[in-house]
Amino acid sequence: MKTAANLPNRTSKEWSTTGIKKYALLLLEFLRISPSYALAHRLRNQPVSAGKRRQLVLDLYKDESKPLTTVQEQEILDGFNKVLKTYDEFGDVTTIDFDDWWINRGIHIFGSPYDKPVPIKIASVSKNEAYEPLFEKALQNYFNVKLANQGQPPALIVGIPLGLPKRVLMQRISKMIDAEKVPVQNLAKRATKPLAVQRLRPEPLFIMLRLLMAKAQHEDWPLWKLGLRAKVSKKFSQLGIEVNKKRLQDSGAKVNLNILTSRYLLKAKLVAENSARGDFPSSNKVLLPQYDFEDIYQRLTIKYNNAKPRSR
């Protein structure tokens, strides 16, 4: 079972959030794993009473060794309301193809459904040419078609005399643009739902997904072995640690890899649960639900029907 290695390519209608689209692909993978998002899917498709819903939510977070406090219960219920809101916005991601989801939902959440605004030639005027009705037709086409397809952004309609130095023309055009005082938008801010961080790094997210999926398939594996499978560290991957044999020289590396993998696994769960609450990619501390990895594996096999059998 693998995460998609090839992120979607840009098209003409995805200009404003090409980078965000790549992260939306990862977001859907975390939502497929999140236990709280799975419960939201169940409750939206099989409605129950408010009391029953409350109990199902709290049961998901129940730890027999450490009962929940009243404050924690309220925090969980408030957090789950956010999960339901995210589900209503993102929908069922169990089996849907990403490109279909992006067209139907994602682009309206993260992107722009319009063409990329670019300067467009309306018409050209020859020396000594008189006004013609065709000029009006070209202008109407610009307003009704070109500008409309770009989402009606503010624009300047200027007459540029040809035959002058390009530098001089650009200086005058630049002054006219500045005089309009239209702020330049940051591309990420065009999205209805901006991402949770400014600096986006996909590789750690891929590692977390690989680790969660490896854990779902091989729940009984020791952490160091899961870490090797998920490639949590290039350093340890290059050490040649024996997987099936006990070697004294591997013991220290395995201890360190256990620690690193444990940290990654916790962070991966936090990212999944923050994603379910509509906050991605974030590893902010939240109360985590119980992770039933056998159940997670069964959900993943619905999407990835070529998954290898789960090890026992």
Short mmCIF file of C-alpha atoms in Angstrom, two decimals, residues 154-293:
data_model
loop_
_atom_site.label_atom_id
_atom_site.label_comp_id
_atom_site.label_asym_id
_atom_site.label_seq_id
_atom_site.Cartn_x
_atom_site.Cartn_y
_atom_site.Cartn_z
CA PRO A 154 -9.81 44.57 -11.90
CA ALA A 155 -8.05 45.56 -15.10
CA LEU A 156 -6.67 48.54 -17.00
CA ILE A 157 -7.65 49.29 -20.58
CA VAL A 158 -4.84 51.31 -22.09
CA GLY A 159 -3.74 52.52 -25.50
CA ILE A 160 -0.07 51.76 -26.08
CA PRO A 161 1.57 53.71 -28.91
CA LEU A 162 4.07 51.55 -30.76
CA GLY A 163 7.45 52.62 -32.03
CA LEU A 164 8.72 53.95 -28.68
CA PRO A 165 11.46 52.31 -26.61
CA LYS A 166 10.04 49.41 -24.61
CA ARG A 167 11.70 50.72 -21.45
CA VAL A 168 9.85 54.02 -21.72
CA LEU A 169 6.53 52.29 -22.35
CA MET A 170 6.97 49.94 -19.40
CA GLN A 171 7.77 52.81 -17.05
CA ARG A 172 4.55 54.61 -18.01
CA ILE A 173 2.48 51.44 -17.74
CA SER A 174 4.01 50.67 -14.36
CA LYS A 175 3.03 54.13 -13.09
CA MET A 176 -0.54 53.65 -14.30
CA ILE A 177 -0.75 50.30 -12.49
CA ASP A 178 0.61 51.81 -9.26
CA ALA A 179 -1.91 54.66 -9.50
CA GLU A 180 -4.79 52.17 -9.36
CA LYS A 181 -3.62 51.01 -5.88
CA VAL A 182 -4.92 47.46 -6.32
CA PRO A 183 -3.15 45.20 -3.76
CA VAL A 184 -1.29 42.16 -5.07
CA GLN A 185 -2.81 39.06 -3.50
CA ASN A 186 -0.70 36.27 -2.10
CA LEU A 187 -1.65 33.15 -4.09
CA ALA A 188 -2.33 31.06 -0.99
CA LYS A 189 -4.74 33.70 0.29
CA ARG A 190 -6.93 33.23 -2.76
CA ALA A 191 -8.04 29.93 -1.31
CA THR A 192 -11.27 29.75 0.68
CA LYS A 193 -9.38 27.62 3.19
CA PRO A 194 -5.70 28.61 3.40
CA LEU A 195 -3.27 26.04 4.71
CA ALA A 196 -2.22 26.12 8.35
CA VAL A 197 1.44 26.94 7.73
CA GLN A 198 3.32 29.31 5.45
CA ARG A 199 6.30 27.05 4.83
CA LEU A 200 5.13 23.84 3.23
CA ARG A 201 7.32 20.71 3.17
CA PRO A 202 5.76 17.61 1.61
CA GLU A 203 8.40 14.98 2.49
CA PRO A 204 7.66 14.82 6.26
CA LEU A 205 3.98 14.39 5.41
CA PHE A 206 4.77 11.53 3.05
CA ILE A 207 6.85 9.90 5.79
CA MET A 208 3.94 10.18 8.24
CA LEU A 209 1.53 8.64 5.75
CA ARG A 210 3.91 5.79 4.98
CA LEU A 211 4.31 5.18 8.70
CA LEU A 212 0.56 5.13 9.41
CA MET A 213 -0.05 2.81 6.48
CA ALA A 214 2.81 0.53 7.52
CA LYS A 215 1.41 0.41 11.04
CA ALA A 216 -2.03 -0.46 9.67
CA GLN A 217 -0.59 -3.34 7.66
CA HIS A 218 2.03 -4.53 10.16
CA GLU A 219 0.67 -3.51 13.56
CA ASP A 220 2.85 -5.94 15.52
CA TRP A 221 6.13 -4.85 13.98
CA PRO A 222 8.59 -3.13 16.35
CA LEU A 223 8.88 0.60 15.87
CA TRP A 224 12.35 0.47 14.37
CA LYS A 225 11.15 -1.90 11.68
CA LEU A 226 8.19 0.34 10.87
CA GLY A 227 10.63 3.25 10.74
CA LEU A 228 12.75 1.45 8.19
CA ARG A 229 9.68 0.70 6.07
CA ALA A 230 8.48 4.31 6.26
CA LYS A 231 11.99 5.69 5.67
CA VAL A 232 11.80 8.03 8.64
CA SER A 233 15.55 8.58 8.49
CA LYS A 234 17.97 8.43 5.58
CA LYS A 235 20.79 7.94 8.08
CA PHE A 236 19.34 4.76 9.56
CA SER A 237 18.17 3.48 6.18
CA GLN A 238 21.78 3.48 5.05
CA LEU A 239 23.11 1.59 8.09
CA GLY A 240 22.15 -1.81 6.77
CA ILE A 241 20.24 -2.81 9.91
CA GLU A 242 19.33 -6.48 9.79
CA VAL A 243 15.57 -6.98 9.83
CA ASN A 244 15.43 -10.68 10.55
CA LYS A 245 18.65 -11.24 12.46
CA LYS A 246 19.82 -10.02 15.83
CA ARG A 247 23.17 -8.31 15.63
CA LEU A 248 24.80 -6.60 18.59
CA GLN A 249 26.03 -3.72 16.44
CA ASP A 250 22.41 -2.96 15.43
CA SER A 251 21.08 -2.56 18.97
CA GLY A 252 22.00 1.11 19.42
CA ALA A 253 20.69 2.05 16.00
CA LYS A 254 17.42 0.25 16.69
CA VAL A 255 16.95 2.08 19.99
CA ASN A 256 17.47 5.44 18.32
CA LEU A 257 15.22 4.48 15.42
CA ASN A 258 12.55 3.36 17.90
CA ILE A 259 12.59 6.82 19.48
CA LEU A 260 12.50 8.65 16.15
CA THR A 261 9.70 6.46 14.80
CA SER A 262 7.66 6.90 17.98
CA ARG A 263 7.89 10.68 17.61
CA TYR A 264 6.90 10.49 13.95
CA LEU A 265 3.95 8.22 14.73
CA LEU A 266 2.61 10.60 17.36
CA LYS A 267 3.02 13.54 15.01
CA ALA A 268 1.32 11.60 12.19
CA LYS A 269 -1.72 10.96 14.41
CA LEU A 270 -1.85 14.64 15.37
CA VAL A 271 -1.70 15.70 11.72
CA ALA A 272 -4.53 13.26 10.88
CA GLU A 273 -6.75 14.54 13.68
CA ASN A 274 -6.02 18.20 13.02
CA SER A 275 -6.83 17.49 9.36
CA ALA A 276 -10.19 16.08 10.41
CA ARG A 277 -10.82 19.34 12.26
CA GLY A 278 -10.04 21.36 9.14
CA ASP A 279 -6.53 22.40 10.17
CA PHE A 280 -3.92 21.06 7.74
CA PRO A 281 -1.01 20.50 7.87
CA SER A 282 -0.85 20.99 11.62
CA SER A 283 0.54 18.87 14.44
CA ASN A 284 -0.88 21.03 17.22
CA LYS A 285 -1.59 19.08 20.37
CA VAL A 286 -5.17 17.75 20.55
CA LEU A 287 -6.74 14.84 22.39
CA LEU A 288 -6.28 11.79 20.18
CA PRO A 289 -8.89 9.10 19.58
CA GLN A 290 -8.06 5.42 19.88
CA TYR A 291 -6.32 4.21 16.72
CA ASP A 292 -7.73 0.82 15.75
CA PHE A 293 -5.22 -0.03 13.03
#
